[in-house]
Tab-separated table of C-alpha atoms and ligand atoms in Angstrom:
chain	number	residue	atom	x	y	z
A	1	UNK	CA	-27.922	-1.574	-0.906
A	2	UNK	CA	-26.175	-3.283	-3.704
A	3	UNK	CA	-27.127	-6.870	-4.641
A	4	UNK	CA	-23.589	-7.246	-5.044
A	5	UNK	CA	-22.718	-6.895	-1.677
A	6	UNK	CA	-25.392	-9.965	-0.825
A	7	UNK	CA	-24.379	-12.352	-3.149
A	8	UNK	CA	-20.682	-12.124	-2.018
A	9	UNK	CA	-22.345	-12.769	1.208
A	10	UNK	CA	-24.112	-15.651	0.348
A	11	UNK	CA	-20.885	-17.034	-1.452
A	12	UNK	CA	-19.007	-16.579	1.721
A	13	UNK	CA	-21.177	-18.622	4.178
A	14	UNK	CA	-21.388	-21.514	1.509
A	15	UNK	CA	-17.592	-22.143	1.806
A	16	UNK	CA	-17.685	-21.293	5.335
A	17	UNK	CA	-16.909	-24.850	7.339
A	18	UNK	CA	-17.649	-23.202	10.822
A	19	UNK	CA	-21.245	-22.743	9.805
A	20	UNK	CA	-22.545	-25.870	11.482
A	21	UNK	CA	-21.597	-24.292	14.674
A	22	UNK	CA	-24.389	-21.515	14.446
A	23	UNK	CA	-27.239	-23.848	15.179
A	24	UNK	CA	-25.277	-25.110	18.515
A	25	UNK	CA	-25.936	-21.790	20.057
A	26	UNK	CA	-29.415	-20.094	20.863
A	27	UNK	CA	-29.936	-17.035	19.039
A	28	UNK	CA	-33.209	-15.111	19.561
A	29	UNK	CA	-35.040	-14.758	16.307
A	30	UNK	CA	-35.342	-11.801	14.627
A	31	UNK	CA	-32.432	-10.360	15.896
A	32	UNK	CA	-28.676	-10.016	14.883
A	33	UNK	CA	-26.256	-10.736	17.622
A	34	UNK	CA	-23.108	-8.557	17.200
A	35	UNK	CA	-21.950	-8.186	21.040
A	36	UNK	CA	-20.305	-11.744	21.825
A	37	UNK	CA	-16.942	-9.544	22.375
A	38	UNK	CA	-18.965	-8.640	25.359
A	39	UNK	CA	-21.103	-11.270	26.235
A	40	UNK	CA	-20.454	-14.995	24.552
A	41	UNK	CA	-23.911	-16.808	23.471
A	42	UNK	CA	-25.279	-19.726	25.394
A	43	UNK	CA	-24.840	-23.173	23.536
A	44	UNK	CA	-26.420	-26.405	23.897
A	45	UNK	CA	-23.607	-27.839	25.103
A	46	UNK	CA	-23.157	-25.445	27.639
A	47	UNK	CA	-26.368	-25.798	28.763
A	48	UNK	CA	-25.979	-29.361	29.301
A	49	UNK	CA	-22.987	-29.285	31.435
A	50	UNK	CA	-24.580	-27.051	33.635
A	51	UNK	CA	-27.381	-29.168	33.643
A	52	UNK	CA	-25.382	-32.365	34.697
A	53	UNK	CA	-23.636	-30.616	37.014
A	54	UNK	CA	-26.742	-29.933	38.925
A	55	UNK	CA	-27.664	-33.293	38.439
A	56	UNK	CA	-24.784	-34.380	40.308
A	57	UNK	CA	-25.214	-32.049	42.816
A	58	UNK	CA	-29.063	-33.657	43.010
A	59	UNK	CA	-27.801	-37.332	42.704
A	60	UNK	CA	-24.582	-37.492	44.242
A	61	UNK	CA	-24.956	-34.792	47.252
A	62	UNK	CA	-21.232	-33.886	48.954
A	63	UNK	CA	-19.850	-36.899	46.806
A	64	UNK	CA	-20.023	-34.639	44.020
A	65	UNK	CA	-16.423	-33.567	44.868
A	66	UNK	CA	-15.395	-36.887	43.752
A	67	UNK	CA	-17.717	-38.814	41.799
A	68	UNK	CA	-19.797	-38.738	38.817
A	69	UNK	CA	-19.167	-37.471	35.623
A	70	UNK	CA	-16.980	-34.274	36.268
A	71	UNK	CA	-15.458	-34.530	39.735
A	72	UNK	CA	-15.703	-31.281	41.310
A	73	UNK	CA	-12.561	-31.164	43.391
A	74	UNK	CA	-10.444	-31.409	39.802
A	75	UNK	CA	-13.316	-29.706	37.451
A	76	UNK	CA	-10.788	-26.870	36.815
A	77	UNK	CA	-7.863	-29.044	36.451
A	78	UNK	CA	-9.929	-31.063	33.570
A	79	UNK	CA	-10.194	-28.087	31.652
A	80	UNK	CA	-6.551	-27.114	31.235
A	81	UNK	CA	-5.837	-29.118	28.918
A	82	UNK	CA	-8.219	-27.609	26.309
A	83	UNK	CA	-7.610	-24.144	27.215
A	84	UNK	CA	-3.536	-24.717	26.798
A	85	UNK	CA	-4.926	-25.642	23.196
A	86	UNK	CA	-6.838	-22.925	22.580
A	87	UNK	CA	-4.036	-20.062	24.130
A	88	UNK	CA	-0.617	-22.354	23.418
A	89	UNK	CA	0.685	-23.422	26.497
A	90	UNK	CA	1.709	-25.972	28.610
A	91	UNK	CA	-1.253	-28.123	30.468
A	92	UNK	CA	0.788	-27.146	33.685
A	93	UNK	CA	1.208	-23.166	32.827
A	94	UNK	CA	-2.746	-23.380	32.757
A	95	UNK	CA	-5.133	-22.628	35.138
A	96	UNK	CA	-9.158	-22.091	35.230
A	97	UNK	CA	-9.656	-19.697	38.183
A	98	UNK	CA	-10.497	-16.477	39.346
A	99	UNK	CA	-11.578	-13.572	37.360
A	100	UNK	CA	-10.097	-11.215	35.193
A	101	UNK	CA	-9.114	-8.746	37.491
A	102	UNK	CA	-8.752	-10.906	40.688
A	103	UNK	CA	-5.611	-13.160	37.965
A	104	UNK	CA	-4.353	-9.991	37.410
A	105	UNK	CA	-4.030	-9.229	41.241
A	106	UNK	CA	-2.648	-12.739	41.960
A	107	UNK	CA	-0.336	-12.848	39.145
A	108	UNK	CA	1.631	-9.834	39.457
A	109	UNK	CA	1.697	-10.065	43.130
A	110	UNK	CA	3.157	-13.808	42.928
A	111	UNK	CA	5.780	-12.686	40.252
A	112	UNK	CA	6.899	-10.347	42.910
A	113	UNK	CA	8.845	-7.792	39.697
A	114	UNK	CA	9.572	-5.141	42.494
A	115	UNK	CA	11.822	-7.268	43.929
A	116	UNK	CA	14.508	-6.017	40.896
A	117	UNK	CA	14.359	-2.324	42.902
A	118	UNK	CA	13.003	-1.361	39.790
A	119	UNK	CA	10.138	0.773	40.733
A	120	UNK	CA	7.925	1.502	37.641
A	121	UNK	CA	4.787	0.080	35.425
A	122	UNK	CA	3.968	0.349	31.820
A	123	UNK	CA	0.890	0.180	31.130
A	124	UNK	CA	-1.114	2.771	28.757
A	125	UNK	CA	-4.058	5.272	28.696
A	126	UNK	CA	-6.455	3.632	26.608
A	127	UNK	CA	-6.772	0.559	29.225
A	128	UNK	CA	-9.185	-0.846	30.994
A	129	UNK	CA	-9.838	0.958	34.029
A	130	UNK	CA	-10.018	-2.309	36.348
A	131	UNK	CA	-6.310	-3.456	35.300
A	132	UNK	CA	-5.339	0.378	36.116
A	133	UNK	CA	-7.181	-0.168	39.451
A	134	UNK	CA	-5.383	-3.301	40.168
A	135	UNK	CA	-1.566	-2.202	39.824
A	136	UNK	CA	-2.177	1.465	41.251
A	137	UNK	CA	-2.977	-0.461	44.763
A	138	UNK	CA	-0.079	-2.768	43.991
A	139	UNK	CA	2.609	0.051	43.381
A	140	UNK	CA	0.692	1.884	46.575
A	141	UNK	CA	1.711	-1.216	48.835
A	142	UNK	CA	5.041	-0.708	47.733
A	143	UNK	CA	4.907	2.590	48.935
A	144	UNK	CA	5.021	3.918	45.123
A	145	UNK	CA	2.808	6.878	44.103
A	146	UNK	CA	0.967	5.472	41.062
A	147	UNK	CA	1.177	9.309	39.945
A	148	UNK	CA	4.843	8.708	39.829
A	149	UNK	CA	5.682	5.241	39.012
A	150	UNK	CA	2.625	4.136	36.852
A	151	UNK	CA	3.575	5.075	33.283
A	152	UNK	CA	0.580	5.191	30.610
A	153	UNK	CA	2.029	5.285	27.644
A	154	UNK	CA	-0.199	7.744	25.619
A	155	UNK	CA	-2.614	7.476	21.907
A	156	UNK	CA	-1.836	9.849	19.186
A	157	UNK	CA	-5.292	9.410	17.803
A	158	UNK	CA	-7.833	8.581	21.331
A	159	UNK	CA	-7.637	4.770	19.560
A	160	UNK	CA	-4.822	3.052	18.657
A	161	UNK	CA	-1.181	2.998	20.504
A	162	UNK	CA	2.087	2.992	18.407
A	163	UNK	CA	4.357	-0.287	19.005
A	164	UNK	CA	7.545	2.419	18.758
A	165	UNK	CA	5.847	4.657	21.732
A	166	UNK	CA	5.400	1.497	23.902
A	167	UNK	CA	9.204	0.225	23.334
A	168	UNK	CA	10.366	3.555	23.819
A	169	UNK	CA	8.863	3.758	27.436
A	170	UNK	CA	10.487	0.353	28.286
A	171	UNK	CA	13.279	2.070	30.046
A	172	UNK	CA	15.879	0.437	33.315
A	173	UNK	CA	13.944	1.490	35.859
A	174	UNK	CA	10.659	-0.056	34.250
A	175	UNK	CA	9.616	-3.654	36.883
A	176	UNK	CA	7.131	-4.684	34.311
A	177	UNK	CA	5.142	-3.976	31.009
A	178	UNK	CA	1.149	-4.552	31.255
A	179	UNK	CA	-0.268	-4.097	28.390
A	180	UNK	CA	-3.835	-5.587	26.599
A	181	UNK	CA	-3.468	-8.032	24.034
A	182	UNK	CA	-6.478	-6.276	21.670
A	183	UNK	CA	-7.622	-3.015	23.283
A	184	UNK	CA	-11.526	-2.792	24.010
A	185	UNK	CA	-12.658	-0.136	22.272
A	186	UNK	CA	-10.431	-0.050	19.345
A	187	UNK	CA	-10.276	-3.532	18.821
A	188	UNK	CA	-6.331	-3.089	18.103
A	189	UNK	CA	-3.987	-6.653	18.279
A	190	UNK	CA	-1.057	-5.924	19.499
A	191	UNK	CA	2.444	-7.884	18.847
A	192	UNK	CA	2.582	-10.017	22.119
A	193	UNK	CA	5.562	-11.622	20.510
A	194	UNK	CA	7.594	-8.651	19.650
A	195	UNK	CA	6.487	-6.985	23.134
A	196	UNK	CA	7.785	-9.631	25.311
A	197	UNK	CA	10.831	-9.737	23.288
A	198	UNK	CA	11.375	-6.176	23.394
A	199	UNK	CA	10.746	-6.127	27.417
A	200	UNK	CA	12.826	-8.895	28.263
A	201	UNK	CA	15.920	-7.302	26.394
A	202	UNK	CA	15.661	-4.591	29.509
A	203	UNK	CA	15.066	-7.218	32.231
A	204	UNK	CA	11.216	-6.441	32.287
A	205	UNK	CA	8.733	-9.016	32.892
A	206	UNK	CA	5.747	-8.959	30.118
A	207	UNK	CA	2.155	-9.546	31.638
A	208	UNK	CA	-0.942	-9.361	29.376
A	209	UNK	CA	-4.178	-9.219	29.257
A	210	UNK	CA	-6.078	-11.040	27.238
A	211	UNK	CA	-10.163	-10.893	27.552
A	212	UNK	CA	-10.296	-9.174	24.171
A	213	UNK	CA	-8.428	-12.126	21.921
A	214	UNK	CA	-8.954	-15.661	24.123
A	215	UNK	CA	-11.108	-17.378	22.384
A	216	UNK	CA	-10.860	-15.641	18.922
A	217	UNK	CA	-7.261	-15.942	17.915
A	218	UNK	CA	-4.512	-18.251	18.578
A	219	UNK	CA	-1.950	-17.379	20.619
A	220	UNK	CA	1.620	-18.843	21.756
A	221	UNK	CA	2.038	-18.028	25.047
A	222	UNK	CA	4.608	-20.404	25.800
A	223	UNK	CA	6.632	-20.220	22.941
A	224	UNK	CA	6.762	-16.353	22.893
A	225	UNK	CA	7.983	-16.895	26.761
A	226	UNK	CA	5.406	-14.546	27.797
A	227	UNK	CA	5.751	-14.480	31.642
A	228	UNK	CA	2.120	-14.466	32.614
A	229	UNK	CA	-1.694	-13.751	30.987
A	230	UNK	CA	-5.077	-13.641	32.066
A	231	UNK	CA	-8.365	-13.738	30.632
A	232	UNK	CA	-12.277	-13.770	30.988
A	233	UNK	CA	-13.779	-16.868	29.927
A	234	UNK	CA	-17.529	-14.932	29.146
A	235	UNK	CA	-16.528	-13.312	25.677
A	236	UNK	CA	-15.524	-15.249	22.754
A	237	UNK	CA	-15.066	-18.330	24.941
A	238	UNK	CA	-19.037	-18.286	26.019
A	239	UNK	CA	-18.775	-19.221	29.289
A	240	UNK	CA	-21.694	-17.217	30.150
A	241	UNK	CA	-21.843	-14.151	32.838
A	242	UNK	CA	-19.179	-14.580	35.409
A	243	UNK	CA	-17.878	-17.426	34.336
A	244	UNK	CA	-14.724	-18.581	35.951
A	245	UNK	CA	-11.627	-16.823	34.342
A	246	UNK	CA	-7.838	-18.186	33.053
A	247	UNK	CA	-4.706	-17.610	33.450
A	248	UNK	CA	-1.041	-17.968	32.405
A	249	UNK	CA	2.376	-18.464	34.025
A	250	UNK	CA	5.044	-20.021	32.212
A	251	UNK	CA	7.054	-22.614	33.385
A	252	UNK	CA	10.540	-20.572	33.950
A	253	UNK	CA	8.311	-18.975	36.911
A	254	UNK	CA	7.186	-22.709	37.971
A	255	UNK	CA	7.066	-23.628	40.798
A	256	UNK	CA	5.231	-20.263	42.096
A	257	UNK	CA	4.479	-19.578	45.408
A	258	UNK	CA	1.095	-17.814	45.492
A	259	UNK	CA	0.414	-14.216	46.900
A	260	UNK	CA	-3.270	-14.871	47.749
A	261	UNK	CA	-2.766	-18.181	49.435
A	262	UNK	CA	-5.598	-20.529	49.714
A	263	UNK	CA	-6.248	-24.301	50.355
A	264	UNK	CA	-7.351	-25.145	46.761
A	265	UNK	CA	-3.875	-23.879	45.874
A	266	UNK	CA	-2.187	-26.859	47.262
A	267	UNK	CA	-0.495	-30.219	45.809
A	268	UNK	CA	-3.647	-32.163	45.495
A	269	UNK	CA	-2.917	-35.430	47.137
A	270	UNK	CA	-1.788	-33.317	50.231
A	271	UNK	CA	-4.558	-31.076	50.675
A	272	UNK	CA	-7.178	-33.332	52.845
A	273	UNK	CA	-4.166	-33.484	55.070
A	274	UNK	CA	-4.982	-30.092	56.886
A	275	UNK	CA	-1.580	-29.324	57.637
A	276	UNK	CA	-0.826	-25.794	58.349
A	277	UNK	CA	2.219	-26.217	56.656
A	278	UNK	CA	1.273	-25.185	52.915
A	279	UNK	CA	2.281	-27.310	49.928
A	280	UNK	CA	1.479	-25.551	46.492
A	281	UNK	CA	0.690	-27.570	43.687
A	282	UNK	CA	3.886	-27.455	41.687
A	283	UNK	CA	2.197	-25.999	38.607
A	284	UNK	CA	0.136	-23.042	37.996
A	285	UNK	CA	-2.910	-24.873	40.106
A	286	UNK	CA	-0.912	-23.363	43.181
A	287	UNK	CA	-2.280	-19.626	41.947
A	288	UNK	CA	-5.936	-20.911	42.978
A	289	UNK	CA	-7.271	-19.602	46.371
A	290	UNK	CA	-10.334	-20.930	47.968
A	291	UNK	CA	-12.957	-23.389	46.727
A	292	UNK	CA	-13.398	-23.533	42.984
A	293	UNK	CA	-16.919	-21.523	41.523
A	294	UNK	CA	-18.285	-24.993	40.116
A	295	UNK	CA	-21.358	-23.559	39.115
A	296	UNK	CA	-19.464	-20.882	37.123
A	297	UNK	CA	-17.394	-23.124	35.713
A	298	UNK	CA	-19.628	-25.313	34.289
A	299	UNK	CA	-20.926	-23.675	31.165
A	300	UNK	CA	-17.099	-24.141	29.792
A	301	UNK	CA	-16.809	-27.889	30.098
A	302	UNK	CA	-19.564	-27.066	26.659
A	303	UNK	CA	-18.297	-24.436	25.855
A	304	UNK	CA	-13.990	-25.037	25.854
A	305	UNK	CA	-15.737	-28.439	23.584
A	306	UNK	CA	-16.921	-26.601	20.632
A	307	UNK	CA	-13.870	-23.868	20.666
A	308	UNK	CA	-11.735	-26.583	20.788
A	309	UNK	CA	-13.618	-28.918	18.171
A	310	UNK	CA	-13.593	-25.677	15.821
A	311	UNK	CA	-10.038	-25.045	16.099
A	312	UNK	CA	-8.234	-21.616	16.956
A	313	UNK	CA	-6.416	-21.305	13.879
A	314	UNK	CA	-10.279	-22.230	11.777
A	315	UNK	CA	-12.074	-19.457	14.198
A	316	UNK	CA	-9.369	-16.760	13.654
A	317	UNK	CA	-9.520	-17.422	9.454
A	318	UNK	CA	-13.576	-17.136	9.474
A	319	UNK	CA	-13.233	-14.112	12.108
A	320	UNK	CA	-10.954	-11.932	10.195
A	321	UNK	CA	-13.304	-12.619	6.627
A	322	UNK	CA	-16.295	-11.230	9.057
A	323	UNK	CA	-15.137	-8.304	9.966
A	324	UNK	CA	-13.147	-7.893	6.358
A	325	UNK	CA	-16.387	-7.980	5.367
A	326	UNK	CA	-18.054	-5.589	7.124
A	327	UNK	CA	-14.846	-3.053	6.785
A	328	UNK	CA	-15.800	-3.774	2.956
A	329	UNK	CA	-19.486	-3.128	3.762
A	330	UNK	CA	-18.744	0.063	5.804
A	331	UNK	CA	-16.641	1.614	2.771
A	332	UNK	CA	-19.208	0.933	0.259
A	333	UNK	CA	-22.496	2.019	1.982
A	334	UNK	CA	-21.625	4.146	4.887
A	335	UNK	CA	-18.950	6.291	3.593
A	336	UNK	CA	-21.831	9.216	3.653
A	337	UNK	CA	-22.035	9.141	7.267
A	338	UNK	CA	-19.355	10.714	9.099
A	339	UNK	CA	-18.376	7.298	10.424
A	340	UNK	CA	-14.635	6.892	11.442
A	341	UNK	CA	-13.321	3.582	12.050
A	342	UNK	CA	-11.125	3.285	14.961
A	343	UNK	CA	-9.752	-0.278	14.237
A	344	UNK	CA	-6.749	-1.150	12.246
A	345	UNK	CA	-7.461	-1.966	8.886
A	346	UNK	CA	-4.440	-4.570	8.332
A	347	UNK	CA	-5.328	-8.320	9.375
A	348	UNK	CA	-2.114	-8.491	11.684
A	349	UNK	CA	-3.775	-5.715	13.738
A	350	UNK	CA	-7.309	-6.592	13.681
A	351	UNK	CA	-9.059	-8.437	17.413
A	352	UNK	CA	-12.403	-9.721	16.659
A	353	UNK	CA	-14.426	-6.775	16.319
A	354	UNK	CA	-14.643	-3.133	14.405
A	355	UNK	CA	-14.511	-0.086	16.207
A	356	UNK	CA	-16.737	2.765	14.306
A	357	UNK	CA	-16.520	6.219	15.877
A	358	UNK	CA	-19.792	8.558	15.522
A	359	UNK	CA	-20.408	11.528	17.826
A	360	UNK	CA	-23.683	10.066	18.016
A	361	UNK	CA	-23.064	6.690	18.654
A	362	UNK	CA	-24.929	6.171	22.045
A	363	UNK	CA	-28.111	7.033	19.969
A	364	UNK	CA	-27.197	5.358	16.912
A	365	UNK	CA	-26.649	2.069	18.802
A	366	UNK	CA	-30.059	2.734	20.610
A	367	UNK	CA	-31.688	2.769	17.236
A	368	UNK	CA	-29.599	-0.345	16.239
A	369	UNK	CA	-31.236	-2.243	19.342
A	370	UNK	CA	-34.676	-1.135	18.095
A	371	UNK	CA	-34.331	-2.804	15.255
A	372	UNK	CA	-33.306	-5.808	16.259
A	373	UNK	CA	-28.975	-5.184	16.419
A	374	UNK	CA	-27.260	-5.737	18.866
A	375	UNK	CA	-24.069	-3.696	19.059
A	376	UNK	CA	-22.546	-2.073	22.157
A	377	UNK	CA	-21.603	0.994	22.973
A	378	UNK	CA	-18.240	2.277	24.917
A	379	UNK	CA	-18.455	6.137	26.107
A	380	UNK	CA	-18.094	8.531	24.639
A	381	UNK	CA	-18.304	7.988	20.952
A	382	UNK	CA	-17.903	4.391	19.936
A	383	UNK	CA	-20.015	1.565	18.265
A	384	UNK	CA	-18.382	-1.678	18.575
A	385	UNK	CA	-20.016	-4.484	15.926
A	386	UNK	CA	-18.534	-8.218	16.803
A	387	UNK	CA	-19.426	-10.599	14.026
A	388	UNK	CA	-18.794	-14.131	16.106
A	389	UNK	CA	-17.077	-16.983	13.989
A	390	UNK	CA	-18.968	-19.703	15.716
A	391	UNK	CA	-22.396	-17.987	15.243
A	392	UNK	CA	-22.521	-15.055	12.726
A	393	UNK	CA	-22.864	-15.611	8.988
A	394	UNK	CA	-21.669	-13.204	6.380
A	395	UNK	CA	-25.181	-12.571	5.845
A	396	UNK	CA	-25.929	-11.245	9.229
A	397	UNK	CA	-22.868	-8.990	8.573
A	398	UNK	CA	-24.728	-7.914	5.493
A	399	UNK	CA	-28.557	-7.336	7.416
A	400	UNK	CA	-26.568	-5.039	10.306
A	401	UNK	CA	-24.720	-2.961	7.213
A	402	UNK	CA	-28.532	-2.594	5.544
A	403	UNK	CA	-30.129	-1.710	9.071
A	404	UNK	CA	-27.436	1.177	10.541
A	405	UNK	CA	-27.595	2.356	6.796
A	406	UNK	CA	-31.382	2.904	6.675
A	407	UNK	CA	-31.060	3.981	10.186
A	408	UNK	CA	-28.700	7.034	9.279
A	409	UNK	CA	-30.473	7.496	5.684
A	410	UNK	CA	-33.563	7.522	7.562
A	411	UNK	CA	-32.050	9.666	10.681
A	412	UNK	CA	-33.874	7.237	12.944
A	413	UNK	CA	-31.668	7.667	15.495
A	414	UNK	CA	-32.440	11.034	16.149
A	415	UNK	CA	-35.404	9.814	18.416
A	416	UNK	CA	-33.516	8.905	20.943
A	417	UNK	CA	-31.287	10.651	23.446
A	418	UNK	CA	-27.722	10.298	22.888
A	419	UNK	CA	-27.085	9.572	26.292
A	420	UNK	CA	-25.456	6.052	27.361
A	421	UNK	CA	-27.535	3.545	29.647
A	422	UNK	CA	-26.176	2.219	33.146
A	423	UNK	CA	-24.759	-0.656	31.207
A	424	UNK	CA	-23.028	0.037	27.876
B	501	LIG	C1	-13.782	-7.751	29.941
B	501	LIG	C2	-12.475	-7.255	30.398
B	501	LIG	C3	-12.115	-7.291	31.751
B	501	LIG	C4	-13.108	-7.757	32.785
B	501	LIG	O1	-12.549	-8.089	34.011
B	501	LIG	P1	-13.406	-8.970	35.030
B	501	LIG	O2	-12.537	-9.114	36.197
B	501	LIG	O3	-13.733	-10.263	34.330
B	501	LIG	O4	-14.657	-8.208	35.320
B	501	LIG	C5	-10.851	-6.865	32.102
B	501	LIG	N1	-9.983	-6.416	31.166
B	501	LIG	C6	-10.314	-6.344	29.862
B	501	LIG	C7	-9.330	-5.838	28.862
B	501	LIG	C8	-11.563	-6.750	29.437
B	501	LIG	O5	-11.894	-6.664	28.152
């Protein structure tokens, strides 16, 4: 391993002015954390709102909802205005809620884009299977055969998808365009901007997901007049493991009346009245259902504090020198090794972590783990390596380079079984 390569490292994380952040978080010793695209680290802070929310739970009993430091009944409502920061919208196009997949559901059903008569779905075949899950029992409840009327547009390669292939597939008869903001495995960014732009021009309404990029890059939701997004809250925005998710719906769509229904949808100050008659809030609150997941929500009154003290634009600058870096690292020590990278190379279409294809990556990442890396794998050939901006120095980037090289050098991984675990 070349010297060189260190010393640039070292250089790096003296200039770096996100360092101070690493000591916030709780890293286990001895061992490199590259998997926070996955699963964010815990930080002090979280930790202590999660604490004090127990202790008003102890103290304060049912008054909770109303009292003491972070009033339950508008916990989630206190936290838009920090996540509008962090994904550029309005306070009032913002709302903590949900998951994922359960946004997804309540999004699309609320923006109601079969109404049109348009019938069909872009979406494409490198996405997550639970958004593909989602729409296929949409379309099926408008009597639409997801065969027929969900169209995936396809991947020349198995990682990336061409910008030109999605805009050609954003025909008349197209209802809406789902699409990933950075795809999973390959880590690819797409243009969000350009997308909704492109999908509007045919009178399709542009819906994205965005788990992979919240929390690592900025984004403009509002200005790009992106019609709705959703995102997990337990990657780069450590929110911890099924923490409450976010979502999106700009104000053009405002006020919304919500598919899935529910009490702690409605206007605030008229929601103790009972009434059967329902009164949504008049901003994107109304897409909340039943009683908030406090305890899940929690961990991000901490958390949403340091993103937001750090600053988007700061976290994106520091995130794309990481994995620079290790793209730099990879060419220079690994090029022996049969290793493909799957991500883009070009900043503009880089998420927050490198792909590296290997046939035998679920090994090689088994080996990783024994020696103290923490990578993940994604069936059936990919290593994905996440260096975090608010915890991961250059020089960790430079340790898990050294380690996978000795481990293929070596052929250490050939100990284990290159089969995937229950979990990867
Ligand atoms: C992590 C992730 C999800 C997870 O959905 P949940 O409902 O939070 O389980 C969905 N989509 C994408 C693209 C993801 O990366």
């Amino acid at each position: 391993m070349t010297d060189m390569l260190l010393e640039k490292a070292k250089k790096l994380d003296e200039k770096d002015s996100l360092q101070k952040y690493k000591n916030q978080f709780y890293l286990v010793k001895e061992r490199l954390y590259f998997d926070g695209n996955s699963l964010g680290l815990l930080s002090k802070r979280a930790e202590a709102a999660v604490l004090e929310i127990l202790n008003m739970w102890k103290h304060h009993q049912i008054e909770g909802w109303t009292e003491g430091k972070y009033p339950w009944f508008t916990l989630a409502e206190q936290l838009t205005e920090a996540i509008a920061v962090i994904v550029g919208g309005k306070k009032t196009e913002i709302m903590i809620t949900g998951s994922t997949t359960l946004n997804l559901h309540q999004l699309v059903r609320s923006l109601q884009p079969f109404n049109s008569g348009r019938t069909k779905v872009v979406m494409n075949e490198l996405e997550f299977p639970s958004d593909i899950y989602a729409i296929s029992e949409i379309l099926k409840e408008q009597g639409l055969d997801p065969e027929q009327h969900l169209v995936k547009v396809k991947s020349k390669d198995g990682h990336l998808l061409a910008e030109a292939d999605i805009l050609d597939a954003l025909q008349d008869d197209v209802a809406l365009l789902v699409m990933p903001s950075v795809l999973y495995r390959s880590g690819q960014l797409l243009d969000l901007n350009t997308l909704t732009k492109e999908a509007h021009k045919h009178g399709i309404l542009a819906v994205f997901d965005c788990s992979h990029s919240v929390g690592c890059l900025p984004h403009h939701f509002h200005d790009w007049g992106v019609d709705a997004a959703f995102w997990c809250t337990y990657k780069y925005l450590n929110g911890g493991p099924g923490a409450v998710g976010g979502l999106f719906i700009h104000e053009k769509h405002l006020p919304v009346t919500p598919a899935l229904a529910g009490w702690f949808g409605s206007d605030k100050s008229k929601q103790f009245d009972m009434a059967h008659q329902f009164t949504p809030a008049s901003d994107a609150g109304a897409l909340q259902s039943g009683t908030p997941h406090i305890l899940s929500i929690a961990p991000l009154i901490g958390a949403l504090s340091i993103s937001s003290e750090a600053g988007i634009d700061q976290i994106r600058r520091k995130s794309l020198a990481l994995t620079e870096f290790l793209l730099e690292g990879i060419k220079l020590e690994l090029s022996h090794f049969n290793f493909k990278v799957a991500t883009p190379e070009r900043a503009e279409e880089r998420g927050g972590h490198i792909s590296l294809s290997h046939p035998e990556a679920a090994r090689i990442c088994k080996a990783l783990k024994a020696e103290g890396v923490i990578p993940d794998f994604r069936a059936p050939s990919v290593i994905r390596l996440a260096p975090v901006a608010l915890y991961n120095s250059f020089e960790d980037v430079y340790h898990c380079i050294n380690i996978l090289k000795r481990i293929m050098f070596e052929e250490r991984y050939k100990k284990y079984s290159n089969e995937r675990g229950v979990v990867a």
